[in-house]
């Protein structure tokens, strides 16, 4: 099968080192051009197959992942150049990356995974936006005894016991996000007392698991509360008015929502128009604070909404994060959603595991990924992301903020501020 990739089939070897100006090599493609895929089939030391929606309602996530993958490949070229100049013999691998369009469809994603492995010969799978699809591909990877680097989905079921030894995730899961949210809500009680909360989330694994993770966190912290209602609209359901009306009958102090992307943007617009946000605080602790949502809402996002995300373009204010955001914007003409950084992290995790492994076969890389440290754009000073060897879940800092006026990143009219920062509960 010919890959349905937006990546140019004209490839450049990661060993073709040279031309680098500043943090990113000048080999990077400009906005509107097709990015590089890494090494050719004959040059590649490792072949990676990534599955994302490139078209359809969630296509913007895949297009952001595309840019993030290109940035990672170019960065690896630069690092290899620096290592060679320093006389190092252990370099990052020459990678060939194939990016396939899942269109967000479950059956298509499973078919693509099999074709990438059994026809295209990839050694590592990566990506996937929907948790329900990731669960199926994780089971396939375990059957094949090959690595699957989860990058984009959040259900904590993927990293619960029994843990798939071949699955690793490089973005926050719902357990991390919601338990950080529980810590935030506990602190909030002393500043703005609350007693009741309601939950609204998508009616599939991620939506249900996220509430379980939040309730577990609140109970572990001995936070007293009452749940006034749980609502589970179907994914991509455009009209939330009936659910909002139900919430308005007896408004809770806090409404927790775990929609993401356009679904969350639509929910916020409708909740604002129907007056829910005037009587209840709204919070989304997992992906609602992503730039894609904030930009889509514009002035429809009122101040004071409590949000977080897997990557923020204005936090942390570090050179690494500023350069990542600026380079993404230079290449694409837009600011990145969190999917860009998670795809970038996936490629780096694969390359770093290969470079550090005693043996570069699947088992050697799998063992190296357990406990692997990765310096990523979202890491604040003094912290480095790392993969928990028990759960295979990356451990990262969670930043929760409130929406406030900020037009420094157009077309967004709001950004997050008034940050509260939560270190992972597990330490290396």
PDB file of C-alpha atoms in Angstrom, residues 265-420:
ATOM      1  CA  UNK A 265     -15.364  25.137  22.166  1.00  0.00           C
ATOM      2  CA  UNK A 266     -19.015  24.506  21.246  1.00  0.00           C
ATOM      3  CA  UNK A 267     -19.894  23.621  24.821  1.00  0.00           C
ATOM      4  CA  UNK A 268     -18.306  26.832  26.145  1.00  0.00           C
ATOM      5  CA  UNK A 269     -20.146  28.993  23.584  1.00  0.00           C
ATOM      6  CA  UNK A 270     -23.507  27.444  24.396  1.00  0.00           C
ATOM      7  CA  UNK A 271     -22.931  27.455  28.160  1.00  0.00           C
ATOM      8  CA  UNK A 272     -22.004  31.129  27.969  1.00  0.00           C
ATOM      9  CA  UNK A 273     -25.052  32.052  25.861  1.00  0.00           C
ATOM     10  CA  UNK A 274     -27.458  30.121  28.113  1.00  0.00           C
ATOM     11  CA  UNK A 275     -26.091  31.769  31.261  1.00  0.00           C
ATOM     12  CA  UNK A 276     -24.485  28.730  32.882  1.00  0.00           C
ATOM     13  CA  UNK A 277     -21.113  30.445  33.284  1.00  0.00           C
ATOM     14  CA  UNK A 278     -22.757  33.229  35.277  1.00  0.00           C
ATOM     15  CA  UNK A 279     -23.860  30.809  38.014  1.00  0.00           C
ATOM     16  CA  UNK A 280     -21.220  28.027  37.875  1.00  0.00           C
ATOM     17  CA  UNK A 281     -17.444  27.969  37.472  1.00  0.00           C
ATOM     18  CA  UNK A 282     -16.323  25.930  34.468  1.00  0.00           C
ATOM     19  CA  UNK A 283     -13.143  23.844  34.539  1.00  0.00           C
ATOM     20  CA  UNK A 284     -11.373  21.580  32.054  1.00  0.00           C
ATOM     21  CA  UNK A 285      -8.194  20.119  33.528  1.00  0.00           C
ATOM     22  CA  UNK A 286      -6.956  18.037  30.598  1.00  0.00           C
ATOM     23  CA  UNK A 287      -7.027  19.622  27.118  1.00  0.00           C
ATOM     24  CA  UNK A 288      -9.487  22.529  27.339  1.00  0.00           C
ATOM     25  CA  UNK A 289      -6.645  25.012  27.733  1.00  0.00           C
ATOM     26  CA  UNK A 290      -5.025  24.059  24.444  1.00  0.00           C
ATOM     27  CA  UNK A 291      -4.331  26.901  22.040  1.00  0.00           C
ATOM     28  CA  UNK A 292      -6.643  25.391  19.421  1.00  0.00           C
ATOM     29  CA  UNK A 293      -9.639  25.793  21.746  1.00  0.00           C
ATOM     30  CA  UNK A 294      -8.670  29.246  23.003  1.00  0.00           C
ATOM     31  CA  UNK A 295      -8.130  30.558  19.472  1.00  0.00           C
ATOM     32  CA  UNK A 296     -11.394  29.054  18.192  1.00  0.00           C
ATOM     33  CA  UNK A 297     -13.382  30.700  20.985  1.00  0.00           C
ATOM     34  CA  UNK A 298     -11.938  34.207  20.653  1.00  0.00           C
ATOM     35  CA  UNK A 299     -14.081  36.611  22.683  1.00  0.00           C
ATOM     36  CA  UNK A 300     -16.614  33.828  23.323  1.00  0.00           C
ATOM     37  CA  UNK A 301     -14.300  32.575  26.069  1.00  0.00           C
ATOM     38  CA  UNK A 302     -15.132  34.671  29.143  1.00  0.00           C
ATOM     39  CA  UNK A 303     -12.473  35.493  31.728  1.00  0.00           C
ATOM     40  CA  UNK A 304     -12.114  33.217  34.726  1.00  0.00           C
ATOM     41  CA  UNK A 305     -12.640  29.806  33.082  1.00  0.00           C
ATOM     42  CA  UNK A 306     -10.303  27.269  34.735  1.00  0.00           C
ATOM     43  CA  UNK A 307      -8.253  25.431  32.106  1.00  0.00           C
ATOM     44  CA  UNK A 308      -5.204  23.299  31.555  1.00  0.00           C
ATOM     45  CA  UNK A 309      -3.595  21.452  28.669  1.00  0.00           C
ATOM     46  CA  UNK A 310      -0.757  19.148  27.718  1.00  0.00           C
ATOM     47  CA  UNK A 311       1.313  22.029  26.351  1.00  0.00           C
ATOM     48  CA  UNK A 312       0.946  25.797  26.630  1.00  0.00           C
ATOM     49  CA  UNK A 313       2.462  28.287  24.224  1.00  0.00           C
ATOM     50  CA  UNK A 314       2.887  30.946  26.944  1.00  0.00           C
ATOM     51  CA  UNK A 315       4.080  28.678  29.791  1.00  0.00           C
ATOM     52  CA  UNK A 316       6.758  27.943  30.796  1.00  0.00           C
ATOM     53  CA  UNK A 317       8.514  31.112  29.676  1.00  0.00           C
ATOM     54  CA  UNK A 318      11.753  29.326  28.802  1.00  0.00           C
ATOM     55  CA  UNK A 319      14.059  29.575  25.799  1.00  0.00           C
ATOM     56  CA  UNK A 320      13.218  26.001  24.754  1.00  0.00           C
ATOM     57  CA  UNK A 321       9.452  26.587  24.773  1.00  0.00           C
ATOM     58  CA  UNK A 322       9.677  30.014  23.102  1.00  0.00           C
ATOM     59  CA  UNK A 323      11.870  28.591  20.337  1.00  0.00           C
ATOM     60  CA  UNK A 324       9.579  25.598  19.828  1.00  0.00           C
ATOM     61  CA  UNK A 325       6.495  27.820  19.485  1.00  0.00           C
ATOM     62  CA  UNK A 326       8.258  30.351  17.256  1.00  0.00           C
ATOM     63  CA  UNK A 327       9.653  27.679  14.933  1.00  0.00           C
ATOM     64  CA  UNK A 328       6.278  25.967  14.644  1.00  0.00           C
ATOM     65  CA  UNK A 329       4.711  29.321  13.738  1.00  0.00           C
ATOM     66  CA  UNK A 330       7.452  30.029  11.198  1.00  0.00           C
ATOM     67  CA  UNK A 331       6.818  26.709   9.451  1.00  0.00           C
ATOM     68  CA  UNK A 332       3.033  26.660   9.560  1.00  0.00           C
ATOM     69  CA  UNK A 333       1.855  30.259   9.990  1.00  0.00           C
ATOM     70  CA  UNK A 334      -0.125  29.279  13.112  1.00  0.00           C
ATOM     71  CA  UNK A 335       0.462  28.476  16.759  1.00  0.00           C
ATOM     72  CA  UNK A 336       0.610  24.826  17.865  1.00  0.00           C
ATOM     73  CA  UNK A 337      -1.973  22.683  19.595  1.00  0.00           C
ATOM     74  CA  UNK A 338      -0.648  20.233  22.177  1.00  0.00           C
ATOM     75  CA  UNK A 339      -0.597  17.536  19.477  1.00  0.00           C
ATOM     76  CA  UNK A 340       2.500  19.143  17.941  1.00  0.00           C
ATOM     77  CA  UNK A 341       4.590  18.752  21.069  1.00  0.00           C
ATOM     78  CA  UNK A 342       3.370  15.209  21.775  1.00  0.00           C
ATOM     79  CA  UNK A 343       4.299  14.109  18.224  1.00  0.00           C
ATOM     80  CA  UNK A 344       7.670  15.861  18.613  1.00  0.00           C
ATOM     81  CA  UNK A 345       8.155  14.023  21.929  1.00  0.00           C
ATOM     82  CA  UNK A 346       7.267  10.664  20.343  1.00  0.00           C
ATOM     83  CA  UNK A 347       9.976  10.954  17.705  1.00  0.00           C
ATOM     84  CA  UNK A 348      12.512  12.076  20.295  1.00  0.00           C
ATOM     85  CA  UNK A 349      11.581   9.223  22.649  1.00  0.00           C
ATOM     86  CA  UNK A 350      12.149   6.683  19.869  1.00  0.00           C
ATOM     87  CA  UNK A 351      15.462   8.231  18.829  1.00  0.00           C
ATOM     88  CA  UNK A 352      16.742   8.626  22.395  1.00  0.00           C
ATOM     89  CA  UNK A 353      15.786   5.065  23.333  1.00  0.00           C
ATOM     90  CA  UNK A 354      17.599   3.729  20.249  1.00  0.00           C
ATOM     91  CA  UNK A 355      20.691   5.818  21.007  1.00  0.00           C
ATOM     92  CA  UNK A 356      20.886   4.800  24.675  1.00  0.00           C
ATOM     93  CA  UNK A 357      19.891   1.140  24.307  1.00  0.00           C
ATOM     94  CA  UNK A 358      22.531  -1.550  24.818  1.00  0.00           C
ATOM     95  CA  UNK A 359      20.926  -3.411  21.934  1.00  0.00           C
ATOM     96  CA  UNK A 360      18.863  -1.537  19.332  1.00  0.00           C
ATOM     97  CA  UNK A 361      16.303  -4.288  18.831  1.00  0.00           C
ATOM     98  CA  UNK A 362      12.730  -3.887  20.113  1.00  0.00           C
ATOM     99  CA  UNK A 363      13.490  -5.427  23.505  1.00  0.00           C
ATOM    100  CA  UNK A 364      16.555  -3.232  24.035  1.00  0.00           C
ATOM    101  CA  UNK A 365      14.617  -0.077  23.194  1.00  0.00           C
ATOM    102  CA  UNK A 366      11.686  -1.170  25.370  1.00  0.00           C
ATOM    103  CA  UNK A 367      13.934  -1.541  28.406  1.00  0.00           C
ATOM    104  CA  UNK A 368      15.587   1.819  27.738  1.00  0.00           C
ATOM    105  CA  UNK A 369      12.230   3.615  27.504  1.00  0.00           C
ATOM    106  CA  UNK A 370      11.485   2.536  31.080  1.00  0.00           C
ATOM    107  CA  UNK A 371      12.766   5.496  33.095  1.00  0.00           C
ATOM    108  CA  UNK A 372      13.936   7.455  30.038  1.00  0.00           C
ATOM    109  CA  UNK A 373      14.401  11.208  30.592  1.00  0.00           C
ATOM    110  CA  UNK A 374      13.358  13.631  27.844  1.00  0.00           C
ATOM    111  CA  UNK A 375      13.956  17.405  27.831  1.00  0.00           C
ATOM    112  CA  UNK A 376      10.780  18.847  26.271  1.00  0.00           C
ATOM    113  CA  UNK A 377       9.453  22.356  25.532  1.00  0.00           C
ATOM    114  CA  UNK A 378       6.836  22.113  28.295  1.00  0.00           C
ATOM    115  CA  UNK A 379       9.398  21.397  31.024  1.00  0.00           C
ATOM    116  CA  UNK A 380       9.816  24.317  33.485  1.00  0.00           C
ATOM    117  CA  UNK A 381      13.277  25.193  34.854  1.00  0.00           C
ATOM    118  CA  UNK A 382      14.664  22.463  37.096  1.00  0.00           C
ATOM    119  CA  UNK A 383      12.372  19.717  35.783  1.00  0.00           C
ATOM    120  CA  UNK A 384      12.801  17.123  33.029  1.00  0.00           C
ATOM    121  CA  UNK A 385      10.053  14.872  31.716  1.00  0.00           C
ATOM    122  CA  UNK A 386      10.639  11.175  32.385  1.00  0.00           C
ATOM    123  CA  UNK A 387       8.829   7.897  31.720  1.00  0.00           C
ATOM    124  CA  UNK A 388       7.677   5.958  34.756  1.00  0.00           C
ATOM    125  CA  UNK A 389       9.114   2.425  34.405  1.00  0.00           C
ATOM    126  CA  UNK A 390       6.071   0.887  36.131  1.00  0.00           C
ATOM    127  CA  UNK A 391       3.152   2.477  34.256  1.00  0.00           C
ATOM    128  CA  UNK A 392       5.043   3.504  31.075  1.00  0.00           C
ATOM    129  CA  UNK A 393       3.401   6.924  31.449  1.00  0.00           C
ATOM    130  CA  UNK A 394       5.473  10.077  31.014  1.00  0.00           C
ATOM    131  CA  UNK A 395       5.657  12.204  34.155  1.00  0.00           C
ATOM    132  CA  UNK A 396       5.243  15.940  33.544  1.00  0.00           C
ATOM    133  CA  UNK A 397       4.360  19.137  35.349  1.00  0.00           C
ATOM    134  CA  UNK A 398       0.711  20.236  35.148  1.00  0.00           C
ATOM    135  CA  UNK A 399       0.011  23.972  34.849  1.00  0.00           C
ATOM    136  CA  UNK A 400      -3.588  25.089  35.547  1.00  0.00           C
ATOM    137  CA  UNK A 401      -4.616  28.673  34.834  1.00  0.00           C
ATOM    138  CA  UNK A 402      -7.568  30.972  34.265  1.00  0.00           C
ATOM    139  CA  UNK A 403      -8.593  32.610  31.011  1.00  0.00           C
ATOM    140  CA  UNK A 404      -7.758  36.315  30.843  1.00  0.00           C
ATOM    141  CA  UNK A 405      -7.517  38.974  28.098  1.00  0.00           C
ATOM    142  CA  UNK A 406      -4.346  38.556  26.028  1.00  0.00           C
ATOM    143  CA  UNK A 407      -3.987  39.285  22.302  1.00  0.00           C
ATOM    144  CA  UNK A 408      -0.279  38.474  21.978  1.00  0.00           C
ATOM    145  CA  UNK A 409      -0.982  35.232  20.092  1.00  0.00           C
ATOM    146  CA  UNK A 410      -3.564  36.029  17.397  1.00  0.00           C
ATOM    147  CA  UNK A 411      -6.192  35.058  16.526  1.00  0.00           C
ATOM    148  CA  UNK A 412      -6.680  34.191  20.214  1.00  0.00           C
ATOM    149  CA  UNK A 413      -8.242  36.953  22.321  1.00  0.00           C
ATOM    150  CA  UNK A 414      -7.569  35.193  25.614  1.00  0.00           C
ATOM    151  CA  UNK A 415      -4.709  33.210  27.084  1.00  0.00           C
ATOM    152  CA  UNK A 416      -4.193  31.517  30.437  1.00  0.00           C
ATOM    153  CA  UNK A 417      -2.676  33.238  33.439  1.00  0.00           C
ATOM    154  CA  UNK A 418      -2.838  33.181  37.242  1.00  0.00           C
ATOM    155  CA  UNK A 419      -1.067  29.842  37.038  1.00  0.00           C
ATOM    156  CA  UNK A 420      -0.940  27.129  39.662  1.00  0.00           C
TER     157      UNK A 420
END
